[in-house]
Coordinates of C-alpha atoms and ligand atoms in Angstrom, one line a residue:
M16 CA -4.7 -8.2 54.7
N17 CA -4.8 -7.2 51.1
A18 CA -8.1 -6.7 49.4
P19 CA -8.7 -9.3 46.7
Q20 CA -7.7 -8.1 43.2
P21 CA -10.6 -7.7 40.7
A22 CA -10.4 -10.3 38.0
R23 CA -8.5 -8.9 35.0
K24 CA -10.5 -8.7 31.8
P25 CA -9.0 -10.9 29.1
L26 CA -7.3 -8.9 26.3
M27 CA -9.1 -8.6 23.0
A28 CA -7.9 -11.0 20.2
L29 CA -6.3 -9.2 17.2
D30 CA -8.8 -10.6 14.7
A31 CA -11.7 -9.4 16.7
A32 CA -10.1 -6.0 17.2
L33 CA -9.5 -5.7 13.5
A34 CA -13.1 -6.6 12.6
D35 CA -14.4 -4.2 15.2
L36 CA -12.2 -1.4 14.0
L37 CA -13.1 -1.9 10.4
A38 CA -16.8 -2.0 11.2
R39 CA -16.4 1.5 12.7
A40 CA -14.6 2.9 9.6
T41 CA -17.5 4.3 7.6
P42 CA -16.1 5.6 4.3
L43 CA -15.9 9.4 4.0
A44 CA -18.0 10.9 1.3
A45 CA -16.0 13.8 -0.1
T46 CA -14.2 13.5 -3.4
E47 CA -11.9 15.6 -5.5
T48 CA -10.6 15.7 -9.1
L49 CA -6.8 15.4 -9.6
A50 CA -4.4 15.4 -12.5
T51 CA -3.7 11.7 -13.2
V52 CA 0.0 12.1 -12.5
L53 CA -0.8 13.4 -9.0
A54 CA -3.1 10.5 -8.0
D55 CA -0.6 7.9 -6.9
R56 CA -1.8 6.0 -3.8
R57 CA -5.2 7.7 -3.8
V58 CA -8.4 5.9 -4.0
L59 CA -10.6 6.1 -7.2
A60 CA -14.0 7.5 -6.4
E61 CA -15.8 6.2 -9.6
D62 CA -15.4 3.4 -12.1
L63 CA -12.9 4.4 -14.9
V64 CA -14.5 3.3 -18.2
S65 CA -12.7 3.2 -21.5
A66 CA -14.1 5.1 -24.5
L67 CA -11.8 3.2 -26.9
H68 CA -10.1 0.0 -27.6
V69 CA -6.4 -0.4 -26.5
P70 CA -4.7 -0.9 -28.8
P71 CA -7.0 1.1 -31.0
Q72 CA -6.3 -1.0 -34.2
D73 CA -4.5 -4.2 -35.0
N74 CA -0.8 -3.3 -35.1
S75 CA 2.6 -5.0 -35.6
S76 CA 4.7 -6.2 -32.7
M77 CA 7.8 -6.5 -34.9
D78 CA 9.8 -4.6 -37.5
G79 CA 9.2 -6.6 -40.6
Y80 CA 6.8 -7.1 -43.5
A81 CA 3.0 -7.4 -43.5
V82 CA 1.8 -10.2 -45.9
R83 CA -1.2 -12.2 -47.1
L84 CA -0.8 -15.9 -46.2
T85 CA -2.1 -17.0 -49.6
D86 CA 0.9 -15.3 -51.2
I87 CA 3.4 -17.5 -49.4
A88 CA 3.0 -21.1 -50.2
E89 CA 6.6 -21.9 -49.4
K90 CA 9.8 -20.4 -48.1
G91 CA 11.9 -18.2 -50.5
V92 CA 9.0 -16.4 -52.2
V93 CA 9.9 -13.0 -53.5
L94 CA 7.3 -10.2 -52.9
P95 CA 7.5 -6.6 -54.1
V96 CA 7.1 -4.0 -51.4
S97 CA 4.0 -1.9 -52.2
Q98 CA 4.0 0.5 -49.2
R99 CA 5.9 1.6 -46.1
I100 CA 4.0 2.0 -42.8
P101 CA 5.9 3.6 -39.9
A102 CA 4.3 3.8 -36.4
G103 CA 1.7 6.6 -36.2
H104 CA 0.8 6.5 -39.9
A105 CA -2.3 5.1 -41.6
A106 CA -2.1 2.0 -43.8
Q107 CA -3.6 1.4 -47.3
P108 CA -5.2 -2.0 -48.1
L109 CA -2.5 -4.5 -49.0
E110 CA -2.3 -5.2 -52.7
P111 CA -2.5 -8.9 -53.4
G112 CA 0.8 -10.4 -54.4
T113 CA 2.8 -7.8 -52.5
C114 CA 4.0 -7.1 -49.0
A115 CA 4.2 -3.9 -46.9
R116 CA 7.3 -2.7 -45.0
I117 CA 6.0 -2.3 -41.4
F118 CA 7.5 -1.1 -38.1
T119 CA 6.6 -2.0 -34.4
G120 CA 3.4 -0.3 -33.4
A121 CA 2.3 0.6 -37.0
P122 CA -1.2 -0.4 -38.0
V123 CA -1.6 -3.6 -40.0
P124 CA -2.9 -2.9 -43.5
P125 CA -6.3 -4.3 -44.3
G126 CA -5.9 -7.6 -46.1
A127 CA -2.7 -8.6 -44.4
D128 CA -3.0 -11.5 -42.0
A129 CA 0.5 -12.0 -40.6
I130 CA 3.8 -10.2 -40.1
V131 CA 7.1 -11.7 -41.1
M132 CA 9.9 -10.4 -38.9
Q133 CA 12.7 -8.6 -40.6
E134 CA 15.2 -11.3 -39.5
D135 CA 13.3 -13.9 -41.6
T136 CA 13.7 -11.8 -44.8
R137 CA 16.4 -10.6 -47.2
E138 CA 16.1 -7.6 -49.5
V139 CA 16.4 -8.2 -53.2
G140 CA 19.1 -6.1 -54.7
G141 CA 19.5 -4.0 -51.5
D142 CA 17.0 -1.3 -52.4
F143 CA 13.9 -2.4 -50.4
H144 CA 11.8 -2.7 -53.6
A145 CA 11.3 -6.5 -53.0
V146 CA 12.2 -9.1 -50.4
H147 CA 12.7 -12.8 -50.1
I148 CA 10.4 -14.3 -47.5
D149 CA 12.5 -17.0 -45.8
A150 CA 9.8 -18.4 -43.4
V151 CA 6.2 -19.4 -43.9
P152 CA 4.3 -17.4 -41.4
E153 CA 1.4 -18.6 -39.2
A154 CA -2.0 -16.8 -39.3
G155 CA -2.0 -13.7 -37.1
Q156 CA 1.8 -14.0 -36.3
W157 CA 3.3 -10.8 -34.7
I158 CA -0.1 -9.0 -34.8
R159 CA -1.3 -7.3 -31.6
R160 CA -5.1 -7.3 -31.9
A161 CA -7.3 -4.2 -31.4
G162 CA -8.7 -4.2 -27.9
E163 CA -6.5 -7.1 -26.6
D164 CA -5.5 -4.9 -23.6
V165 CA -8.7 -2.9 -23.1
T166 CA -12.1 -3.1 -24.9
R167 CA -14.2 0.0 -25.4
G168 CA -16.9 0.4 -22.7
S169 CA -15.1 -1.8 -20.2
V170 CA -14.2 -0.8 -16.6
V171 CA -10.5 -0.5 -16.6
L172 CA -10.2 0.4 -12.9
P173 CA -13.1 -0.1 -10.6
R174 CA -14.1 2.5 -8.0
G175 CA -12.2 1.8 -4.8
T176 CA -9.0 0.9 -6.5
R177 CA -6.0 2.3 -4.7
L178 CA -4.0 3.8 -7.5
S179 CA -0.4 2.7 -8.2
A180 CA 2.2 3.7 -10.8
A181 CA 1.0 0.9 -13.1
S182 CA -2.7 1.8 -12.7
L183 CA -1.9 5.5 -13.5
G184 CA -0.2 4.3 -16.7
L185 CA -3.3 2.3 -17.6
A186 CA -5.5 5.3 -16.9
A187 CA -3.3 7.5 -19.1
G188 CA -3.5 4.8 -21.8
I189 CA -7.2 5.3 -22.2
G190 CA -6.8 9.1 -22.3
A191 CA -7.7 10.0 -18.7
A192 CA -5.9 13.2 -17.9
Q193 CA -7.8 13.6 -14.6
L194 CA -9.2 11.2 -12.0
R195 CA -11.9 11.6 -9.4
V196 CA -10.5 10.3 -6.1
T197 CA -11.8 10.3 -2.6
A198 CA -10.7 13.3 -0.4
K199 CA -7.8 12.8 1.9
P200 CA -8.7 11.8 5.4
R201 CA -7.7 14.7 7.8
V202 CA -5.6 13.2 10.5
A203 CA -4.3 15.1 13.7
L204 CA -1.1 13.5 14.9
F205 CA 0.4 14.1 18.3
S206 CA 2.9 12.4 20.6
T207 CA 2.6 12.3 24.4
G208 CA 5.5 12.0 26.8
D209 CA 7.4 14.6 29.0
E210 CA 10.6 12.7 28.1
L211 CA 10.3 13.5 24.4
V212 CA 12.5 16.1 22.7
M213 CA 12.3 17.0 19.0
P214 CA 15.5 16.3 17.1
G215 CA 17.1 19.7 16.4
E216 CA 15.8 21.2 19.6
V217 CA 18.6 19.9 21.9
P218 CA 21.9 18.5 20.6
P219 CA 22.6 14.9 21.6
E220 CA 25.4 15.8 24.0
Q221 CA 23.2 18.2 25.9
M222 CA 20.2 15.9 26.4
K223 CA 19.0 15.8 30.0
P224 CA 18.9 12.5 31.9
G225 CA 15.7 10.7 31.0
A226 CA 15.1 12.6 27.8
I227 CA 14.8 10.8 24.5
Y228 CA 14.2 12.0 21.0
N229 CA 10.7 11.6 19.5
S230 CA 11.0 9.0 16.8
N231 CA 7.3 7.9 16.5
R232 CA 6.3 11.3 15.2
F233 CA 8.6 10.9 12.2
F234 CA 7.5 7.5 11.0
L235 CA 3.9 8.0 11.8
R236 CA 3.7 11.1 9.8
V237 CA 5.4 9.6 6.8
L238 CA 3.2 6.4 6.9
L239 CA 0.1 8.6 7.1
E240 CA 1.1 10.6 4.1
R241 CA 1.9 7.5 2.1
L242 CA -1.7 6.4 2.9
G243 CA -3.1 9.5 1.3
C244 CA -3.8 11.4 4.5
E245 CA -3.7 15.2 5.2
V246 CA -1.7 15.3 8.4
S247 CA -1.8 18.1 11.0
D248 CA 1.3 17.5 13.1
L249 CA 0.4 18.8 16.5
G250 CA 3.7 18.0 18.1
I251 CA 4.2 16.8 21.7
V252 CA 1.5 17.1 24.3
P253 CA 2.7 17.1 27.9
D254 CA 1.7 14.3 30.3
R255 CA -1.1 16.3 32.0
R256 CA -4.8 15.7 32.0
E257 CA -5.7 19.3 31.1
A258 CA -3.3 19.5 28.2
T259 CA -4.4 16.1 26.8
L260 CA -8.1 17.2 27.0
A261 CA -7.4 20.5 25.3
A262 CA -5.4 18.8 22.5
L263 CA -8.2 16.2 21.8
K264 CA -10.9 18.8 21.9
T265 CA -9.3 21.2 19.5
A266 CA -8.3 18.4 17.1
A267 CA -11.7 16.7 17.0
D268 CA -13.5 19.6 15.3
H269 CA -11.5 19.7 12.1
H270 CA -10.2 16.1 11.6
D271 CA -11.5 12.7 10.7
L272 CA -9.0 10.9 13.0
I273 CA -6.9 11.8 15.9
L274 CA -3.8 9.5 16.1
T275 CA -1.7 9.6 19.2
S276 CA 1.3 7.7 20.4
G277 CA 2.1 6.9 24.1
G278 CA 0.2 7.6 27.3
V279 CA -2.3 4.9 26.6
S280 CA -1.1 2.4 29.2
V281 CA -2.2 1.9 32.8
G282 CA 0.2 4.2 34.7
E283 CA -0.9 7.5 36.4
E284 CA 1.1 9.3 33.7
D285 CA -1.1 7.8 31.0
H286 CA -3.8 10.4 30.5
I287 CA -5.1 9.4 27.1
K288 CA -7.6 6.8 28.2
P289 CA -9.5 8.8 30.8
A290 CA -9.4 11.9 28.5
V291 CA -11.0 10.1 25.6
Q292 CA -13.6 8.6 28.0
Q293 CA -14.4 12.1 29.3
L294 CA -14.8 13.6 25.8
G295 CA -16.4 10.7 24.0
S296 CA -16.1 7.0 24.3
L297 CA -13.4 4.4 24.5
D298 CA -14.5 1.4 22.5
L299 CA -11.5 -0.8 22.2
W300 CA -8.5 -1.1 24.5
Q301 CA -5.6 -3.5 24.8
I302 CA -5.1 -6.2 22.3
A303 CA -3.5 -9.6 22.9
M304 CA -0.5 -9.0 20.7
K305 CA 3.2 -8.4 21.2
P306 CA 4.4 -5.8 20.5
G307 CA 1.4 -3.6 20.6
K308 CA -0.8 -4.4 23.6
P309 CA -1.7 -0.8 24.6
F310 CA -3.7 0.0 21.6
A311 CA -7.0 2.0 21.9
Y312 CA -9.8 3.1 19.7
G313 CA -12.6 5.5 20.6
T314 CA -14.4 8.6 19.4
V315 CA -14.2 12.2 20.5
R316 CA -17.3 14.4 20.3
R317 CA -17.2 17.5 18.2
D318 CA -18.5 20.9 19.2
A319 CA -21.8 21.6 17.5
G320 CA -21.5 23.5 14.2
A321 CA -17.8 22.9 13.8
G322 CA -17.9 21.0 10.5
A323 CA -19.0 17.8 12.3
D324 CA -19.9 14.7 10.3
A325 CA -23.3 13.0 10.6
Q326 CA -22.4 11.5 13.9
G327 CA -20.6 14.5 15.2
H328 CA -17.6 12.4 16.3
C329 CA -14.0 12.3 15.3
H330 CA -12.3 8.8 15.3
F331 CA -9.6 8.4 17.9
I332 CA -6.7 5.8 17.7
G333 CA -4.1 5.7 20.5
L334 CA -1.0 3.8 19.6
P335 CA 1.5 2.5 22.1
G336 CA 4.5 4.7 23.0
N337 CA 7.2 2.1 22.4
P338 CA 8.4 2.7 18.9
V339 CA 8.2 -0.9 17.6
S340 CA 4.7 -1.3 19.0
S341 CA 3.6 1.9 17.5
Y342 CA 5.1 0.9 14.1
V343 CA 3.7 -2.6 14.0
T344 CA 0.2 -1.6 15.2
F345 CA 0.1 1.2 12.7
L346 CA 0.8 -1.2 9.8
L347 CA -1.5 -4.0 11.0
L348 CA -4.5 -2.0 12.3
V349 CA -4.4 1.6 11.3
R350 CA -3.5 1.0 7.7
P351 CA -6.6 -1.1 6.9
F352 CA -8.7 1.4 8.9
L353 CA -7.5 4.3 6.9
L354 CA -7.9 2.5 3.6
K355 CA -11.5 1.7 4.4
L356 CA -12.1 5.3 5.6
Q357 CA -11.1 6.6 2.2
G358 CA -13.4 4.3 0.4
A359 CA -10.9 1.6 -0.8
A360 CA -12.5 -1.6 -2.1
E361 CA -12.5 -4.5 0.4
S362 CA -9.8 -6.3 -1.7
E363 CA -7.4 -3.5 -0.9
Y364 CA -7.5 -4.1 2.9
Q365 CA -8.8 -7.7 3.3
P366 CA -7.0 -9.5 4.5
P367 CA -5.4 -6.6 6.4
F368 CA -2.0 -8.4 6.1
K369 CA -1.1 -11.4 4.0
T370 CA 1.1 -14.2 5.3
M371 CA 3.0 -16.9 3.4
P372 CA 4.8 -20.0 4.7
V373 CA 8.6 -19.5 4.9
R374 CA 11.2 -21.7 6.7
A375 CA 12.5 -20.4 10.1
D376 CA 16.3 -20.6 10.3
F377 CA 16.1 -19.8 14.0
D378 CA 14.6 -21.2 17.3
L379 CA 12.1 -19.6 19.5
P380 CA 12.1 -21.9 22.5
R381 CA 9.9 -19.7 24.7
A382 CA 6.4 -19.0 23.5
D383 CA 4.6 -15.9 24.5
K384 CA 1.1 -15.8 25.9
R385 CA 0.2 -13.2 23.3
R386 CA 0.2 -13.5 19.5
E387 CA 3.6 -12.3 18.6
F388 CA 5.0 -10.4 15.5
L389 CA 8.7 -11.2 15.3
R390 CA 11.0 -9.0 13.3
V391 CA 12.8 -11.2 10.8
R392 CA 14.7 -11.0 7.5
R393 CA 14.9 -13.3 4.6
N394 CA 18.3 -14.8 4.0
A395 CA 20.1 -16.0 0.9
D396 CA 19.0 -19.6 1.5
G397 CA 15.3 -18.6 1.4
G398 CA 14.9 -19.0 5.1
L399 CA 14.3 -16.4 7.8
D400 CA 16.7 -15.0 10.4
L401 CA 15.5 -13.5 13.6
F402 CA 16.6 -10.1 14.9
P403 CA 18.4 -11.0 18.2
N404 CA 16.7 -8.2 20.3
Q405 CA 12.9 -8.4 20.0
S406 CA 12.3 -5.6 22.6
S407 CA 9.5 -3.2 21.6
G408 CA 11.8 -0.3 22.2
V409 CA 14.5 -1.5 19.7
L410 CA 13.6 0.3 16.4
T411 CA 16.7 -1.1 14.8
S412 CA 14.8 -4.4 14.4
T413 CA 12.3 -2.8 12.0
V414 CA 15.1 -1.3 9.8
W415 CA 17.1 -4.5 9.8
G416 CA 14.1 -6.7 9.1
D417 CA 12.1 -7.0 5.9
G418 CA 9.2 -8.8 7.5
L419 CA 7.3 -10.1 10.5
V420 CA 6.5 -13.6 11.6
D421 CA 2.9 -13.9 12.8
N422 CA 3.3 -16.4 15.6
L423 CA 0.2 -17.5 17.4
A424 CA 0.1 -17.4 21.2
G425 CA 1.8 -20.3 23.0
I426 CA 3.6 -21.7 19.9
T427 CA 7.4 -22.3 20.0
I428 CA 9.4 -22.4 16.8
A429 CA 12.2 -24.8 16.0
R430 CA 14.7 -24.3 13.2
G431 CA 13.3 -25.7 10.0
D432 CA 9.6 -25.1 10.9
L433 CA 7.4 -23.3 8.4
V434 CA 6.2 -20.0 9.9
N435 CA 3.8 -17.3 8.7
Y436 CA 5.8 -14.5 7.1
I437 CA 4.4 -11.0 6.4
A438 CA 6.4 -8.9 3.9
L439 CA 6.7 -5.4 5.3
S440 CA 7.0 -4.0 1.8
D441 CA 3.4 -5.0 1.2
L442 CA 2.3 -2.8 4.1
L443 CA 4.6 0.1 3.4
A444 CA 3.4 0.7 -0.2
Ligands
AMP7 P1 4.1 5.1 27.1 O1 3.2 4.3 26.3 O2 3.8 6.6 27.1 O3 4.2 4.6 28.5 O4 5.6 5.0 26.5 C1 6.2 3.7 26.4 C2 7.7 3.8 26.0 O5 7.8 4.4 24.7 C3 8.4 4.8 26.9 O6 9.7 4.2 27.1 C4 8.5 6.1 26.2 O7 9.6 6.8 26.5 C5 8.6 5.6 24.7 N1 8.0 6.5 23.8 C6 6.8 7.1 23.9 N2 6.6 8.0 22.9 C7 7.7 7.9 22.2 C8 8.0 8.6 21.0 N3 7.2 9.5 20.4 N4 9.3 8.4 20.4 C9 10.1 7.5 21.0 N5 9.8 6.8 22.1 C10 8.6 7.0 22.7
MG8 MG1 4.3 8.1 28.2

């Protein structure tokens, strides 16, 4: 007779796993100063405060004429032109009973209270000495006020902002040539699997039976770099306990995170879990999600004196080997973890992914026991199409798709239902 099987532990819910993972991501303390133009996607380490108003003075938002309202009781008034103010030049006070020729971005002369756009004027005699004003302006018309974008002394970008092209432009607009950002998390990346071959090592027609190319290494490295990490690419580690232990030990000393893919399942060829348990602790393992069940978090002890942080541990995250599982768990779990680790404000990673209701133009008649992340694409009718093969090995689905449907366990989908759509572009930025 067979011995009774031990009761299987229920898998951890994704939300609980995310909360647990984020609670363990203590922000790193190191910072560095970078030229503003090099700080894209980095996290600001201090509040950026403006020392001036933007715009610095009231200025014109049109090519036209600066006027005093009291001089224009009705349409058709003729005013002599008393000065000419191009952008970048100072203005003199506006003489009463005259107007000033003014160009977009030029300072409004003291005394003027509106701009009449060029299209609402006609020159008298064609020599720009005087103009007909063909419209009665409203007070403040076409004037951009000093400080309407940024006021002196205000926080333009708070500490913890993940910088974007637009925020770098704003920083430059207040004169910031350099920015203090948090240091890059140092991440050691390795793949496990004796079947893996690096592209370029063996040509496709000479691949041995059972061999496959290593795809995870490529997208993981790129995703890490986009998230502002310094990546040490440690290549492929063979499916042997000793090799796995050696790779983890070496990597722990000089990195903040070890990220692996594959080998984290339950087979005898899966050495990651016991190796992490031996060298530190395994705190999180297996999440009730599809794809992505074999996800692990733990820590690996550092050797004393090897640049260890306060706890003397290096974070460890083991991603599944299946490429789609690896990709999806990276975006949903590792991304917020790394943002918090480099000091990003909570608003940058909470919620870790945003969903919006979109109509399903497909059926999902069979629900899964796990929360499922389906690869979908928005169609021209504003609905979602489903990639026909949802296997976790089919990376084509992630290239074809522009999003995921977050479908809770046990829920079937019928054409026309509103489902929770996650835009992949949000997570790839
Ligand atoms: P594992 O989690 O190691 O059992 O791997 C699960 C599946 O993912 C297997 O079919 C592996 O061949 C495949 N796999 C693992 N690592 C990679 C990788 N780096 N690139 C592509 N496929 C992989
Ligand atoms: Mg494997």
